[in-house]
Structures are given as structure tokens and as C-alpha cells.
Amino acid sequence: MGPVIQSLLCLQKIETQLWALRDALAAKNRSVNAQQRKLLQLQQQTQQKRDQLKHAQADAASQELDIKTQESEIGKLRNALNTARTNKEYNAILSQINSDRTDIARQEEKVLALLTQIDQIDDECRQAQQQIAQTQDRLDSLRRAQQDDQAQSEQDLAKLEQDKSHLADSIPASVLNQFQRVGQNYNGQAMAAVTLNDPRASAYSCSGCHMSITIDTVDFLMSKDEIKQCPNCQRLLYLPPDES
Ligand SMILES: [Zn+2]
């Protein structure tokens, strides 16, 4: 194996580490963002519940006030009973009192239902608040971990980029371009070993896509320190030490 191919293989090792590091950083970012979205959603839902609670409380208070007003009306009607001059008038007032009482009973039922609903929403608000606190804790710890890792990751990235650039100096520009272009399609893995499947039949294949590689290509790779792309997946082929 010639120095160019060897350098490319070293470069691929660095690329592997770079991609893994960037993937890990991106994954951490994604979890922080997901947790942030979850928190925001919970906060919005809780705010809606609080609004709902406020409305229900205002509704209950206004109905309770109505009941009080009606009760005081009944009080007045009772006094009127004592001063009724005719039987007809007396009966009319009594009938009004009974009808008002029926109304009050109906309204009291509604208030009772509202109060039950208020208790329920209040419970839900409390539970949602607990969930918000837990989500916030989780978000804080994810952010702390992210910040703790940041300095080390940046250092590692810088070191790998530096190694990469040193190594790149020893590779012809056109080869490097090709390596980078192909690598973009395969998460930095531009190189593929040629593997010998059947020694008797001299059958070779590309380890990237498993398609056959001709003996001419193998001969080329054995004799030259140049790149040859797999005709199927375009990866840059090389012969591992055993086969070269
Ligand atoms: Zn291939």
C-alpha cells in the first residue's frame, strides 16, 4: 500500500472520529431542544388550564351572587306575604316564592357542578406544575452536561481538524477533493476495502456496496498508489494489507 492510500486511510480514521463527535454534539443539542419544546408545551397547556380555572371561579362567584340576590328577593316576598290584602294576592306571592326557590335549587346544582369542576382543574394545574418542575430539572441537567462537555468537545474537534489538515498536506489536492466529495455521501467514510471472496476464482468485491470488482482494478491498485473508485458506489477503493 502506497503512502497516498495510507494517508487517505489515516484521514478516514480522523473523519470517523470527527463525524462521531459532531453526531454526539448534535444529539445533545437535539435532546436539549426537545426538552425545551416539551417545557414550552407544558407551560402553554398549564396556562390554558389556569385561564379555564379563572373563568370557572368567576362563573361560580357570579352565580353565587345571583343566588344571594334571589334569596333576598324571597325575603322581601315573605314580608309581602304578611301584608297581603287578599287571598289572591297572597297566593300569587306564595307561588312566586316557590318558583324562585325552584330556580335557586337549580342554580345551586349548577354551582355545585362548577365547584367540582374547579377542584378537578385545580388538581390538574398542580400536577402540571409538578411536571413543569421535573421537565425544567431535566432541561437544566441536560444543559449543564452540554456546557460541561462543550470545552472538551471543542478541544477535541480542534485537535482532529489540526491532524486532518497536517495529513491533508501530504495528499494531492485532486485526490483530497475526491475523498471529501465521496465522504459527504457516506458520513466521512470515503474509503472501501476490496475484499477477496473466493481465492480460487479471484472474485473480489467492494466492501462498501458488495458489488464485484474486476481483476483489472485489483491489478491497478496493486501496482499504483492512486485512487480508483468503485464503479457502483463511487467509494475510493484500497487493498487491505492481506490482499495487496
Ligand atoms: Zn462500492
Short mmCIF file of C-alpha atoms and ligand atoms in Angstrom, two decimals:
data_model
loop_
_atom_site.label_atom_id
_atom_site.label_comp_id
_atom_site.label_asym_id
_atom_site.label_seq_id
_atom_site.Cartn_x
_atom_site.Cartn_y
_atom_site.Cartn_z
CA MET A 1 0.00 0.00 0.00
CA GLY A 2 1.45 3.33 -1.09
CA PRO A 3 1.80 6.48 1.01
CA VAL A 4 -1.14 8.29 -0.63
CA ILE A 5 -3.60 5.49 0.10
CA GLN A 6 -2.12 5.12 3.58
CA SER A 7 -2.63 8.83 4.24
CA LEU A 8 -6.19 8.56 2.96
CA LEU A 9 -6.87 5.71 5.38
CA CYS A 10 -5.46 7.77 8.27
CA LEU A 11 -7.62 10.66 7.10
CA GLN A 12 -10.65 8.41 7.10
CA LYS A 13 -9.92 7.43 10.71
CA ILE A 14 -9.89 11.11 11.65
CA GLU A 15 -13.08 11.69 9.66
CA THR A 16 -14.74 8.83 11.56
CA GLN A 17 -13.87 10.47 14.86
CA LEU A 18 -14.95 13.90 13.62
CA TRP A 19 -18.32 12.61 12.43
CA ALA A 20 -18.85 10.70 15.68
CA LEU A 21 -18.02 13.78 17.74
CA ARG A 22 -20.27 16.03 15.66
CA ASP A 23 -23.06 13.43 15.81
CA ALA A 24 -22.76 13.28 19.59
CA LEU A 25 -22.88 17.08 19.83
CA ALA A 26 -25.89 17.22 17.51
CA ALA A 27 -27.64 14.51 19.55
CA LYS A 28 -27.10 16.52 22.75
CA ASN A 29 -28.45 19.63 21.05
CA ARG A 30 -31.46 17.69 19.89
CA SER A 31 -32.25 16.43 23.41
CA VAL A 32 -31.92 19.94 24.83
CA ASN A 33 -34.20 21.33 22.11
CA ALA A 34 -36.73 18.53 22.56
CA GLN A 35 -36.82 19.13 26.32
CA GLN A 36 -37.21 22.85 25.72
CA ARG A 37 -40.15 22.24 23.38
CA LYS A 38 -41.73 19.91 25.91
CA LEU A 39 -41.38 22.52 28.65
CA LEU A 40 -42.90 25.24 26.49
CA GLN A 41 -45.81 22.99 25.55
CA LEU A 42 -46.44 22.12 29.21
CA GLN A 43 -46.32 25.79 30.18
CA GLN A 44 -48.82 26.69 27.47
CA GLN A 45 -51.15 23.85 28.46
CA THR A 46 -50.93 24.86 32.12
CA GLN A 47 -51.65 28.48 31.27
CA GLN A 48 -54.77 27.34 29.39
CA LYS A 49 -55.87 25.36 32.43
CA ARG A 50 -55.27 28.35 34.71
CA ASP A 51 -57.38 30.52 32.41
CA GLN A 52 -60.07 27.85 32.45
CA LEU A 53 -59.88 27.78 36.27
CA LYS A 54 -60.18 31.56 36.48
CA HIS A 55 -63.26 31.55 34.25
CA ALA A 56 -64.92 28.75 36.21
CA GLN A 57 -64.20 30.56 39.50
CA ALA A 58 -65.63 33.83 38.16
CA ASP A 59 -68.67 31.97 36.85
CA ALA A 60 -69.24 30.26 40.22
CA ALA A 61 -68.83 33.57 42.09
CA SER A 62 -71.32 35.33 39.85
CA GLN A 63 -73.87 32.51 40.22
CA GLU A 64 -73.44 32.54 43.99
CA LEU A 65 -74.12 36.27 43.94
CA ASP A 66 -77.26 35.64 41.85
CA ILE A 67 -78.45 33.12 44.43
CA LYS A 68 -77.91 35.64 47.24
CA THR A 69 -79.84 38.28 45.33
CA GLN A 70 -82.68 35.83 44.74
CA GLU A 71 -82.66 34.81 48.41
CA SER A 72 -83.00 38.42 49.47
CA GLU A 73 -85.86 38.76 46.95
CA ILE A 74 -87.54 35.80 48.63
CA GLY A 75 -87.05 37.56 51.99
CA LYS A 76 -88.86 40.59 50.64
CA LEU A 77 -91.65 38.41 49.22
CA ARG A 78 -92.06 36.73 52.62
CA ASN A 79 -92.59 40.10 54.22
CA ALA A 80 -95.07 40.90 51.48
CA LEU A 81 -96.99 37.74 52.42
CA ASN A 82 -97.75 39.31 55.81
CA THR A 83 -99.12 42.42 54.24
CA ALA A 84 -101.13 40.70 51.50
CA ARG A 85 -104.63 42.08 51.47
CA THR A 86 -106.40 39.40 49.50
CA ASN A 87 -106.18 35.68 49.25
CA LYS A 88 -105.44 36.02 45.56
CA GLU A 89 -102.54 38.35 46.25
CA TYR A 90 -101.26 36.01 48.97
CA ASN A 91 -101.37 33.01 46.64
CA ALA A 92 -99.65 34.92 43.85
CA ILE A 93 -96.77 35.88 46.17
CA LEU A 94 -96.53 32.32 47.50
CA SER A 95 -96.39 30.95 44.00
CA GLN A 96 -93.62 33.47 43.14
CA ILE A 97 -91.67 32.38 46.24
CA ASN A 98 -91.96 28.71 45.23
CA SER A 99 -90.91 29.41 41.69
CA ASP A 100 -87.89 31.43 42.92
CA ARG A 101 -86.94 28.58 45.26
CA THR A 102 -87.02 26.14 42.35
CA ASP A 103 -84.77 28.49 40.39
CA ILE A 104 -82.37 28.75 43.32
CA ALA A 105 -82.22 24.97 43.74
CA ARG A 106 -81.43 24.59 40.04
CA GLN A 107 -78.73 27.23 40.23
CA GLU A 108 -77.24 25.68 43.36
CA GLU A 109 -76.87 22.42 41.48
CA LYS A 110 -75.03 24.24 38.72
CA VAL A 111 -72.73 25.91 41.27
CA LEU A 112 -72.04 22.55 42.87
CA ALA A 113 -71.09 21.07 39.49
CA LEU A 114 -68.88 24.09 38.83
CA LEU A 115 -67.14 23.71 42.19
CA THR A 116 -66.43 20.04 41.44
CA GLN A 117 -65.03 21.10 38.08
CA ILE A 118 -62.91 23.80 39.77
CA ASP A 119 -61.43 21.23 42.18
CA GLN A 120 -60.59 18.99 39.26
CA ILE A 121 -58.92 21.75 37.21
CA ASP A 122 -57.07 22.88 40.32
CA ASP A 123 -55.70 19.34 40.77
CA GLU A 124 -54.71 19.23 37.12
CA CYS A 125 -52.91 22.58 37.47
CA ARG A 126 -50.98 21.27 40.47
CA GLN A 127 -49.99 18.09 38.59
CA ALA A 128 -48.99 20.13 35.54
CA GLN A 129 -46.89 22.37 37.78
CA GLN A 130 -45.06 19.29 39.11
CA GLN A 131 -44.47 18.08 35.58
CA ILE A 132 -43.12 21.51 34.62
CA ALA A 133 -40.72 21.41 37.57
CA GLN A 134 -39.50 17.92 36.58
CA THR A 135 -39.08 18.93 32.94
CA GLN A 136 -37.23 22.08 33.97
CA ASP A 137 -34.89 19.99 36.18
CA ARG A 138 -34.21 17.61 33.32
CA LEU A 139 -33.58 20.52 30.95
CA ASP A 140 -31.21 22.15 33.45
CA SER A 141 -29.23 18.96 33.88
CA LEU A 142 -29.05 18.42 30.10
CA ARG A 143 -27.83 22.00 29.65
CA ARG A 144 -25.24 21.57 32.41
CA ALA A 145 -23.96 18.36 30.80
CA GLN A 146 -23.85 20.13 27.45
CA GLN A 147 -21.87 23.04 28.89
CA ASP A 148 -19.50 20.71 30.77
CA ASP A 149 -18.80 18.79 27.56
CA GLN A 150 -18.52 21.83 25.37
CA ALA A 151 -14.95 22.84 26.20
CA GLN A 152 -13.66 19.25 25.85
CA SER A 153 -15.56 18.72 22.59
CA GLU A 154 -14.26 21.95 21.11
CA GLN A 155 -10.73 20.97 22.09
CA ASP A 156 -11.16 17.50 20.55
CA LEU A 157 -12.65 18.96 17.39
CA ALA A 158 -9.82 21.47 17.05
CA LYS A 159 -7.21 18.74 17.55
CA LEU A 160 -8.83 16.47 14.95
CA GLU A 161 -9.14 19.34 12.46
CA GLN A 162 -5.47 20.13 13.00
CA ASP A 163 -4.44 16.48 12.46
CA LYS A 164 -6.64 16.40 9.39
CA SER A 165 -5.06 19.49 7.91
CA HIS A 166 -1.50 18.17 8.54
CA LEU A 167 -2.39 14.92 6.89
CA ALA A 168 -4.12 16.66 4.00
CA ASP A 169 -0.85 18.39 3.13
CA SER A 170 0.62 15.04 2.12
CA ILE A 171 -2.22 14.17 -0.25
CA PRO A 172 -2.54 15.53 -3.81
CA ALA A 173 -5.27 18.19 -3.99
CA SER A 174 -7.35 16.39 -6.61
CA VAL A 175 -7.33 13.16 -4.59
CA LEU A 176 -8.26 15.06 -1.45
CA ASN A 177 -11.16 16.72 -3.24
CA GLN A 178 -12.44 13.39 -4.42
CA PHE A 179 -12.06 11.91 -0.94
CA GLN A 180 -14.05 14.77 0.56
CA ARG A 181 -16.75 14.73 -2.11
CA VAL A 182 -17.34 10.98 -1.79
CA GLY A 183 -17.08 11.18 2.01
CA GLN A 184 -20.03 13.60 2.10
CA ASN A 185 -22.27 10.81 0.84
CA TYR A 186 -21.03 8.25 3.37
CA ASN A 187 -20.62 10.11 6.69
CA GLY A 188 -16.93 10.66 6.06
CA GLN A 189 -16.35 7.05 5.05
CA ALA A 190 -14.99 7.57 1.53
CA MET A 191 -12.70 4.54 1.52
CA ALA A 192 -13.79 0.96 0.90
CA ALA A 193 -11.59 -2.12 1.09
CA VAL A 194 -11.57 -4.56 -1.77
CA THR A 195 -12.24 -7.99 -0.34
CA LEU A 196 -11.35 -11.34 -1.82
CA ASN A 197 -14.46 -13.51 -1.74
CA ASP A 198 -13.22 -16.60 -3.46
CA PRO A 199 -9.44 -17.05 -3.86
CA ARG A 200 -9.82 -19.82 -6.45
CA ALA A 201 -11.96 -17.73 -8.75
CA SER A 202 -10.14 -14.46 -7.93
CA ALA A 203 -13.53 -12.95 -7.14
CA TYR A 204 -13.26 -9.55 -5.48
CA SER A 205 -15.89 -7.16 -4.22
CA CYS A 206 -16.23 -3.66 -2.78
CA SER A 207 -16.75 -3.82 0.99
CA GLY A 208 -18.88 -0.68 0.79
CA CYS A 209 -21.56 -1.89 -1.59
CA HIS A 210 -20.62 -5.59 -2.09
CA MET A 211 -20.60 -5.30 -5.88
CA SER A 212 -17.90 -7.19 -7.82
CA ILE A 213 -14.59 -5.53 -8.56
CA THR A 214 -12.71 -6.58 -11.68
CA ILE A 215 -9.28 -8.16 -11.54
CA ASP A 216 -8.03 -5.22 -13.66
CA THR A 217 -8.97 -2.84 -10.84
CA VAL A 218 -7.21 -5.08 -8.32
CA ASP A 219 -4.10 -5.14 -10.53
CA PHE A 220 -4.25 -1.36 -10.81
CA LEU A 221 -4.46 -0.95 -7.04
CA MET A 222 -1.60 -3.41 -6.53
CA SER A 223 0.70 -1.62 -8.91
CA LYS A 224 -0.17 2.05 -8.33
CA ASP A 225 -0.53 4.36 -5.37
CA GLU A 226 -3.50 6.05 -6.99
CA ILE A 227 -7.18 6.07 -6.36
CA LYS A 228 -9.74 4.05 -8.19
CA GLN A 229 -13.43 4.49 -7.47
CA CYS A 230 -15.90 1.66 -7.12
CA PRO A 231 -17.98 1.85 -10.33
CA ASN A 232 -21.13 1.23 -8.32
CA CYS A 233 -20.89 3.30 -5.09
CA GLN A 234 -18.01 5.62 -6.09
CA ARG A 235 -16.10 4.93 -2.88
CA LEU A 236 -12.32 5.06 -3.13
CA LEU A 237 -11.04 1.51 -3.22
CA TYR A 238 -7.98 0.14 -1.47
CA LEU A 239 -6.45 -3.25 -0.94
CA PRO A 240 -6.13 -4.13 2.73
CA PRO A 241 -2.61 -5.43 3.66
CA ASP A 242 -3.69 -9.10 3.31
CA GLU A 243 -4.70 -8.67 -0.31
CA SER A 244 -2.03 -6.37 -1.64
ZN ZN B 1 -18.80 0.02 -3.96
#
